[in-house]
Coordinates of C-alpha atoms in Angstrom, one line a residue:
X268 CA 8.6 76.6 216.9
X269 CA 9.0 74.5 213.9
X270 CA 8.8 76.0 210.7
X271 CA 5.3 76.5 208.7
X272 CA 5.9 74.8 205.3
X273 CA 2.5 74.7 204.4
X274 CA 1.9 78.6 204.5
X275 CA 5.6 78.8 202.7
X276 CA 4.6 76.5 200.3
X277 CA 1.4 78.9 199.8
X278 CA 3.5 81.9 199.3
X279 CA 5.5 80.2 196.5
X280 CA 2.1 78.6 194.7
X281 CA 3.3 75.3 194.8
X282 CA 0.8 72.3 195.0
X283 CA 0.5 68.7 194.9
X284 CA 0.7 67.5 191.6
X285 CA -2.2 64.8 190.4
X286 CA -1.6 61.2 191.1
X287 CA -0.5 59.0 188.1
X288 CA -1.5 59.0 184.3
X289 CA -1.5 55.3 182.7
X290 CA -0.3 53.6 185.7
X291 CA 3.1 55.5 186.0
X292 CA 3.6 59.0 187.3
X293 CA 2.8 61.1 184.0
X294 CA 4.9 63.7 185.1
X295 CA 8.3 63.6 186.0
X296 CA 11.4 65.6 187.3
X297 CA 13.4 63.1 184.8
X298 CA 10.7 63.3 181.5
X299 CA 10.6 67.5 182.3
X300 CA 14.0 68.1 181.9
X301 CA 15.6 65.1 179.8
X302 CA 16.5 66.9 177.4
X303 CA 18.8 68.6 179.3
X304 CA 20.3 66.0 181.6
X305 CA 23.9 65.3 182.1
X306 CA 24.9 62.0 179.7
X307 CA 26.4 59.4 182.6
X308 CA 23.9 57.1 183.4
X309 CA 23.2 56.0 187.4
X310 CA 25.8 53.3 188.6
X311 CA 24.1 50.0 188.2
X312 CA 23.7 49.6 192.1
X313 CA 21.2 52.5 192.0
X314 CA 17.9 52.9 191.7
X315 CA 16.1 55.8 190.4
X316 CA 13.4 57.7 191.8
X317 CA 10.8 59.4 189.3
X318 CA 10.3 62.6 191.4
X319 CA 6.5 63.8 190.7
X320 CA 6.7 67.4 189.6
X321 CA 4.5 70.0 190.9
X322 CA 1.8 71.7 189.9
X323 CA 3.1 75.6 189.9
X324 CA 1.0 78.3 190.7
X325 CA 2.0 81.6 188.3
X326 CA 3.0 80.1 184.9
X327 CA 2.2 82.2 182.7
X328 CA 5.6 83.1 182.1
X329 CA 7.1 80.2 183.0
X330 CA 7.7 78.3 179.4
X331 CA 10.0 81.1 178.8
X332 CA 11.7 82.0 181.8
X333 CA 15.3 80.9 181.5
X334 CA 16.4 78.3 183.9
X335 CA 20.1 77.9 185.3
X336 CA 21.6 74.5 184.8
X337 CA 21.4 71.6 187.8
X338 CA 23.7 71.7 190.5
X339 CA 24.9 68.2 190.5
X340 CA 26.8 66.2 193.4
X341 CA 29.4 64.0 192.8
X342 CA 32.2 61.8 194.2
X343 CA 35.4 63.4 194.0
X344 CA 36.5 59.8 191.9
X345 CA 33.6 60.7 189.2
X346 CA 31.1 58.3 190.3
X347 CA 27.2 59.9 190.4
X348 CA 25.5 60.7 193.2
X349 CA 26.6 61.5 197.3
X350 CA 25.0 59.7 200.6
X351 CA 22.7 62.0 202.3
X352 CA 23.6 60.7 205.8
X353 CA 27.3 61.4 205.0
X354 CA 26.1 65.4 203.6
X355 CA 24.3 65.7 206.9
X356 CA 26.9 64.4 209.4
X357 CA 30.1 65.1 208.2
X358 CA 32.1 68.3 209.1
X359 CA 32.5 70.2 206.0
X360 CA 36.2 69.5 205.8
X361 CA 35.0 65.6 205.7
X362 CA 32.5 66.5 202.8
X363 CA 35.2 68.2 201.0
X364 CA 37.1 65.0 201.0
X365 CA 34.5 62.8 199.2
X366 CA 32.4 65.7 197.3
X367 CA 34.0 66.9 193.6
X368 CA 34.2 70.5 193.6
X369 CA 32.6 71.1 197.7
X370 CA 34.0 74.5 198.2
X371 CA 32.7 75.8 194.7
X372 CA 30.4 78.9 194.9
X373 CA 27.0 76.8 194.0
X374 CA 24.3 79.4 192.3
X375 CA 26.5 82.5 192.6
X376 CA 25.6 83.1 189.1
X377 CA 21.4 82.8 189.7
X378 CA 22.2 86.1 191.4
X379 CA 19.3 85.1 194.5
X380 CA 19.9 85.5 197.5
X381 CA 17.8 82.6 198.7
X382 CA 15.9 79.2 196.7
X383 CA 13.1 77.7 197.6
X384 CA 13.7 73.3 197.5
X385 CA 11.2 71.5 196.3
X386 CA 10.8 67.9 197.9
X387 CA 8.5 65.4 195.9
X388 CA 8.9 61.0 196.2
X389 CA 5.9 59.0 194.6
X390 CA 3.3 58.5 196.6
X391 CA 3.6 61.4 198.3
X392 CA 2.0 63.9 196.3
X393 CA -0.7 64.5 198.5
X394 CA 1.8 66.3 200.9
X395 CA 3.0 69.9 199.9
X396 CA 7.0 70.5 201.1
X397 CA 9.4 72.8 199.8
X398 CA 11.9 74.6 202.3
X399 CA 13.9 78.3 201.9
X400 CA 17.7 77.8 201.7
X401 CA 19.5 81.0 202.0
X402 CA 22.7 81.2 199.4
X403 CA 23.9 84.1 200.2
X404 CA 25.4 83.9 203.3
X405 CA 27.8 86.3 205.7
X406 CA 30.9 84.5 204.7
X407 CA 29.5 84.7 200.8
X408 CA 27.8 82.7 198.4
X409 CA 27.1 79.0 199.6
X410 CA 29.2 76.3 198.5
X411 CA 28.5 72.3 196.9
X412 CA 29.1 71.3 200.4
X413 CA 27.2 73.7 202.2
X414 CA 24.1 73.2 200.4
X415 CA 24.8 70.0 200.1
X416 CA 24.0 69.5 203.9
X417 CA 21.3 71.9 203.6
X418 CA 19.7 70.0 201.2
X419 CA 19.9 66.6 203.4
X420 CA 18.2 68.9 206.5
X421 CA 15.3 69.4 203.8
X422 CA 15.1 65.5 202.9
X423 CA 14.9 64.4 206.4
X424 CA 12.3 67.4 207.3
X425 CA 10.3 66.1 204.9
X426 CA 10.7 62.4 205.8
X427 CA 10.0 63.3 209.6
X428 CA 7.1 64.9 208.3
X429 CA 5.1 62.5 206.0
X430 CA 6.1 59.5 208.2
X431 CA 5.4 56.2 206.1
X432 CA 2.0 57.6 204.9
X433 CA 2.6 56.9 201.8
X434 CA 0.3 55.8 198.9
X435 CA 2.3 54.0 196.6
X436 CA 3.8 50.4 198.6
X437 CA 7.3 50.2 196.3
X438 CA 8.1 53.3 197.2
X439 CA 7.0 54.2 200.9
X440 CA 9.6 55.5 203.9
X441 CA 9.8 52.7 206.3
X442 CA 12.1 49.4 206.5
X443 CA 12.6 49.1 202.4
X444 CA 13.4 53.0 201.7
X445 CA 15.2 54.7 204.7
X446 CA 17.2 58.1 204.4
X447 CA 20.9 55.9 204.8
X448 CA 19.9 54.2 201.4
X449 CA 19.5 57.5 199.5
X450 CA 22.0 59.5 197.4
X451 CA 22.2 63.4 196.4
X452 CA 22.2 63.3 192.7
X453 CA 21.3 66.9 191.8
X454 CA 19.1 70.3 192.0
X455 CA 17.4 71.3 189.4
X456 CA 15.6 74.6 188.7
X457 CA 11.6 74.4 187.4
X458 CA 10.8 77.6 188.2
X459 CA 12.2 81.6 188.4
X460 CA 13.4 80.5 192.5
X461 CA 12.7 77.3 193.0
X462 CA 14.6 74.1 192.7
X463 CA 13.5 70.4 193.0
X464 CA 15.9 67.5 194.5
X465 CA 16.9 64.4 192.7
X466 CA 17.5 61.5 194.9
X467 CA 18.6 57.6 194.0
X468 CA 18.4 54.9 196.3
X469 CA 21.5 52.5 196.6
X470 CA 19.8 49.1 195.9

């Protein structure tokens, strides 16, 4: 049985967020949480992707709720960003050997035991997607790899699942964007438990 994201998605009062403001998506993983952005810019063969944020349910609190920093995933010779299909398909001794710091303890100090991933890509935000990731496992807390990989299951759950029934041409899944072009570049935390992915596309 496949799992319900819809009713999970429920549970954690996320929405979609509302199409564009001004002809460019008003709200944005990268305009939310500039100010806190690591300095190095994208390599120059990358393309960004202004993730849509959400519209959260419960905010009341959420202005000052203190979020944990990113997670970020890079190449073990500095450069930005990690290939999804190599996160996904490679043994974890193989993403160890391109991945900087793979076997670190990522979000021991959140103290969860699970996050829920938030999935977003323009054009999309019709479609609601976010996916539990347990990071507290039985052989202890997940490493960069580990979630690394379970962060690529998430991306191509959600790309199996919204097919190329997207409303923004530039920037629907099909023959232009496909999951081999796309590269981890972080996690970032928007809310109490949940995270959002940041993805590039290698142009």
């Amino acid at each position: 049985m496949s799992f319900n994201y819809e009713a999970y998605n429920n549970s954690q009062g996320l929405h979609s967020a509302t199409g564009r403001v001004g002809g460019a998506y008003g709200s944005s993983l990268q305009d939310a949480l500039a100010a806190g952005r690591p300095k190095s810019s994208l390599p120059t063969h990358y393309r960004a992707v202004p993730h849509p944020m959400p519209v959260l349910g419960d905010v009341t609190n959420r202005g000052a709720a203190k979020l944990h920093q990113p997670v970020t995933f890079d190449f073990t010779t500095g450069m930005r960003g990690v290939p999804l299909q190599d996160l996904l398909s490679r043994s974890q001794h193989g993403v160890g050997q391109i991945l900087k710091g793979a076997g670190d303890a990522a979000l021991a100090c959140t103290g969860l035991k699970s996050i829920a991933l938030l999935v977003t890509w323009p054009g999309y935000e019709h479609f609601n997607f976010a996916a539990p990731i347990d990071i507290v496992l039985p052989t202890g807390h997940i490493t960069r790899g580990q979630l690394g990989h379970a962060v690529a299951k998430c991306m191509a759950a959600f790309m199996e699942k919204v097919g190329p029934n997207g409303k923004d041409q530039a920037w629907k899944f099909g023959n232009r964007i496909r999951y081999q072009d796309m590269v981890l570049l972080s996690i970032w935390n928007i809310r109490q438990d949940t995270w959002q992915v940041e993805i590039a596309l290698v142009m």
